[in-house]
PDB file of C-alpha atoms in Angstrom:
ATOM      1  CA  UNK A   1      27.786-164.134  17.481  1.00 69.00           C
ATOM      2  CA  UNK A   2      29.078-167.540  18.610  1.00 79.00           C
ATOM      3  CA  UNK A   3      30.156-170.114  16.051  1.00 82.00           C
ATOM      4  CA  UNK A   4      30.553-173.888  16.362  1.00 83.00           C
ATOM      5  CA  UNK A   5      32.333-176.500  14.259  1.00 87.00           C
ATOM      6  CA  UNK A   6      31.441-180.154  13.586  1.00 88.00           C
ATOM      7  CA  UNK A   7      33.626-181.306  16.507  1.00 90.00           C
ATOM      8  CA  UNK A   8      31.450-179.192  18.868  1.00 90.00           C
ATOM      9  CA  UNK A   9      34.124-176.577  19.547  1.00 90.00           C
ATOM     10  CA  UNK A  10      32.406-173.296  20.314  1.00 88.00           C
ATOM     11  CA  UNK A  11      34.084-169.960  19.480  1.00 86.00           C
ATOM     12  CA  UNK A  12      32.860-166.682  20.941  1.00 88.00           C
ATOM     13  CA  UNK A  13      33.918-163.150  21.862  1.00 84.00           C
ATOM     14  CA  UNK A  14      34.271-161.882  25.436  1.00 87.00           C
ATOM     15  CA  UNK A  15      36.154-158.906  26.906  1.00 85.00           C
ATOM     16  CA  UNK A  16      36.672-160.821  30.198  1.00 88.00           C
ATOM     17  CA  UNK A  17      40.487-160.580  30.113  1.00 89.00           C
ATOM     18  CA  UNK A  18      41.117-157.829  27.561  1.00 88.00           C
ATOM     19  CA  UNK A  19      42.461-155.378  30.177  1.00 89.00           C
ATOM     20  CA  UNK A  20      45.274-157.743  31.136  1.00 91.00           C
ATOM     21  CA  UNK A  21      45.853-159.970  28.069  1.00 91.00           C
ATOM     22  CA  UNK A  22      44.331-158.145  25.034  1.00 89.00           C
ATOM     23  CA  UNK A  23      42.418-161.407  24.390  1.00 88.00           C
ATOM     24  CA  UNK A  24      38.784-161.297  23.284  1.00 86.00           C
ATOM     25  CA  UNK A  25      38.453-164.573  21.343  1.00 87.00           C
ATOM     26  CA  UNK A  26      37.574-167.676  23.343  1.00 91.00           C
ATOM     27  CA  UNK A  27      36.823-171.283  22.631  1.00 90.00           C
ATOM     28  CA  UNK A  28      35.097-174.021  24.619  1.00 93.00           C
ATOM     29  CA  UNK A  29      33.850-177.566  24.225  1.00 93.00           C
ATOM     30  CA  UNK A  30      30.080-177.762  23.860  1.00 92.00           C
ATOM     31  CA  UNK A  31      27.740-180.609  24.787  1.00 91.00           C
ATOM     32  CA  UNK A  32      24.165-180.971  25.952  1.00 88.00           C
ATOM     33  CA  UNK A  33      23.544-177.221  25.971  1.00 86.00           C
ATOM     34  CA  UNK A  34      26.618-176.442  28.094  1.00 89.00           C
ATOM     35  CA  UNK A  35      30.004-174.885  27.324  1.00 91.00           C
ATOM     36  CA  UNK A  36      32.977-176.138  29.341  1.00 93.00           C
ATOM     37  CA  UNK A  37      36.781-175.974  29.245  1.00 94.00           C
ATOM     38  CA  UNK A  38      36.565-172.279  28.290  1.00 93.00           C
ATOM     39  CA  UNK A  39      39.907-170.698  27.363  1.00 92.00           C
ATOM     40  CA  UNK A  40      41.322-167.947  25.116  1.00 91.00           C
ATOM     41  CA  UNK A  41      42.154-168.797  21.505  1.00 87.00           C
ATOM     42  CA  UNK A  42      45.937-168.719  21.578  1.00 85.00           C
ATOM     43  CA  UNK A  43      47.834-166.772  18.943  1.00 84.00           C
ATOM     44  CA  UNK A  44      45.178-164.142  18.253  1.00 81.00           C
ATOM     45  CA  UNK A  45      45.437-161.547  21.021  1.00 84.00           C
ATOM     46  CA  UNK A  46      45.109-158.010  19.701  1.00 81.00           C
ATOM     47  CA  UNK A  47      48.479-156.603  18.602  1.00 84.00           C
ATOM     48  CA  UNK A  48      48.058-153.512  20.805  1.00 82.00           C
ATOM     49  CA  UNK A  49      45.613-151.860  23.187  1.00 83.00           C
ATOM     50  CA  UNK A  50      42.758-150.129  21.370  1.00 79.00           C
ATOM     51  CA  UNK A  51      42.398-152.820  18.719  1.00 77.00           C
ATOM     52  CA  UNK A  52      39.572-155.194  19.512  1.00 77.00           C
ATOM     53  CA  UNK A  53      38.836-158.484  17.816  1.00 76.00           C
ATOM     54  CA  UNK A  54      35.073-158.604  18.065  1.00 73.00           C
ATOM     55  CA  UNK A  55      33.712-161.162  15.651  1.00 75.00           C
ATOM     56  CA  UNK A  56      34.673-164.685  14.661  1.00 72.00           C
ATOM     57  CA  UNK A  57      33.418-167.675  12.744  1.00 74.00           C
ATOM     58  CA  UNK A  58      34.892-171.151  12.685  1.00 78.00           C
ATOM     59  CA  UNK A  59      34.873-173.314   9.560  1.00 78.00           C
ATOM     60  CA  UNK A  60      32.850-176.523   9.768  1.00 83.00           C
ATOM     61  CA  UNK A  61      36.052-178.600   9.848  1.00 80.00           C
ATOM     62  CA  UNK A  62      37.474-176.445  12.672  1.00 81.00           C
ATOM     63  CA  UNK A  63      40.668-175.565  10.804  1.00 80.00           C
ATOM     64  CA  UNK A  64      40.054-171.932   9.840  1.00 74.00           C
ATOM     65  CA  UNK A  65      38.911-169.096  12.042  1.00 68.00           C
ATOM     66  CA  UNK A  66      37.651-165.914  10.399  1.00 63.00           C
ATOM     67  CA  UNK A  67      37.796-162.731  12.414  1.00 56.00           C
ATOM     68  CA  UNK A  68      37.798-158.989  12.172  1.00 51.00           C
ATOM     69  CA  UNK A  69      39.320-156.172  14.163  1.00 53.00           C
ATOM     70  CA  UNK A  70      38.206-152.657  14.932  1.00 52.00           C
ATOM     71  CA  UNK A  71      39.811-149.643  16.516  1.00 54.00           C
ATOM     72  CA  UNK A  72      37.948-147.068  18.505  1.00 54.00           C
ATOM     73  CA  UNK A  73      34.520-146.719  16.941  1.00 58.00           C
ATOM     74  CA  UNK A  74      34.838-148.798  14.842  1.00 61.00           C
ATOM     75  CA  UNK A  75      36.619-146.577  12.354  1.00 63.00           C
ATOM     76  CA  UNK A  76      38.060-149.561  10.533  1.00 68.00           C
ATOM     77  CA  UNK A  77      37.038-153.207  10.420  1.00 75.00           C
ATOM     78  CA  UNK A  78      38.652-155.837   8.222  1.00 77.00           C
ATOM     79  CA  UNK A  79      38.126-159.514   7.613  1.00 81.00           C
ATOM     80  CA  UNK A  80      41.049-161.909   8.107  1.00 82.00           C
ATOM     81  CA  UNK A  81      41.429-165.637   8.381  1.00 83.00           C
ATOM     82  CA  UNK A  82      43.572-167.691  10.734  1.00 84.00           C
ATOM     83  CA  UNK A  83      44.580-171.350  10.371  1.00 86.00           C
ATOM     84  CA  UNK A  84      44.718-173.846  13.207  1.00 87.00           C
ATOM     85  CA  UNK A  85      48.275-174.240  14.423  1.00 83.00           C
ATOM     86  CA  UNK A  86      48.798-176.729  17.240  1.00 83.00           C
ATOM     87  CA  UNK A  87      46.614-175.689  20.159  1.00 81.00           C
ATOM     88  CA  UNK A  88      45.845-172.236  18.737  1.00 84.00           C
ATOM     89  CA  UNK A  89      45.530-170.263  15.532  1.00 84.00           C
ATOM     90  CA  UNK A  90      47.856-168.078  13.473  1.00 83.00           C
ATOM     91  CA  UNK A  91      46.875-165.400  10.950  1.00 83.00           C
ATOM     92  CA  UNK A  92      47.023-166.843   7.438  1.00 87.00           C
ATOM     93  CA  UNK A  93      49.652-164.825   5.522  1.00 90.00           C
ATOM     94  CA  UNK A  94      47.449-164.981   2.404  1.00 90.00           C
ATOM     95  CA  UNK A  95      44.590-163.104   4.171  1.00 86.00           C
ATOM     96  CA  UNK A  96      45.499-159.650   2.791  1.00 87.00           C
ATOM     97  CA  UNK A  97      45.378-160.983  -0.781  1.00 90.00           C
ATOM     98  CA  UNK A  98      42.259-163.107  -0.281  1.00 86.00           C
ATOM     99  CA  UNK A  99      40.248-160.315   1.349  1.00 85.00           C
ATOM    100  CA  UNK A 100      41.752-157.355  -0.558  1.00 88.00           C
ATOM    101  CA  UNK A 101      38.626-156.528  -2.577  1.00 86.00           C
ATOM    102  CA  UNK A 102      36.347-156.927   0.449  1.00 83.00           C
ATOM    103  CA  UNK A 103      38.529-154.879   2.808  1.00 80.00           C
ATOM    104  CA  UNK A 104      39.187-152.151   0.206  1.00 80.00           C
ATOM    105  CA  UNK A 105      36.450-149.778   1.342  1.00 76.00           C
ATOM    106  CA  UNK A 106      34.112-149.334   4.260  1.00 72.00           C
ATOM    107  CA  UNK A 107      33.779-151.627   7.239  1.00 75.00           C
ATOM    108  CA  UNK A 108      33.648-155.369   6.551  1.00 75.00           C
ATOM    109  CA  UNK A 109      32.569-157.542   9.454  1.00 69.00           C
ATOM    110  CA  UNK A 110      30.320-160.356  10.709  1.00 72.00           C
ATOM    111  CA  UNK A 111      31.757-162.746   8.156  1.00 75.00           C
ATOM    112  CA  UNK A 112      30.883-166.396   7.812  1.00 78.00           C
ATOM    113  CA  UNK A 113      31.644-168.910   5.102  1.00 79.00           C
ATOM    114  CA  UNK A 114      29.652-171.760   3.604  1.00 82.00           C
ATOM    115  CA  UNK A 115      30.780-175.263   4.541  1.00 85.00           C
ATOM    116  CA  UNK A 116      32.305-175.813   1.082  1.00 85.00           C
ATOM    117  CA  UNK A 117      34.225-172.498   1.507  1.00 80.00           C
ATOM    118  CA  UNK A 118      32.937-171.173  -1.824  1.00 84.00           C
ATOM    119  CA  UNK A 119      30.612-168.448  -0.492  1.00 83.00           C
ATOM    120  CA  UNK A 120      31.535-165.720   1.997  1.00 77.00           C
ATOM    121  CA  UNK A 121      28.775-163.768   3.707  1.00 75.00           C
ATOM    122  CA  UNK A 122      29.616-160.514   5.489  1.00 75.00           C
ATOM    123  CA  UNK A 123      28.223-157.154   6.547  1.00 72.00           C
ATOM    124  CA  UNK A 124      29.434-153.848   5.166  1.00 73.00           C
TER     125      UNK A 124
END
């Protein structure tokens, strides 16, 4: 599902270049019902073939990007968070601790957070 921040940056998933770049997360500017300047989210390509990043949400302020990965079925799916870093994003090193209880069992995906970042909604 696409996600948009207050600055009208749209984030979405597409396999358009996965075969060559392992990228599936894209961003674009959004105005008047049209997305433009579409490009991959830098810093978040899958670490290896077979792992697919297939869900994302952007925080209202545009500084944090939540995502989850799956391999093959999915057999596993975990929630992580990335922080804006220059023109792209980098996985927040505190993600394993923050999401430990959520990622402990089953598949956790389709996450989104309230604007005040106090409530996390997700699917298990």
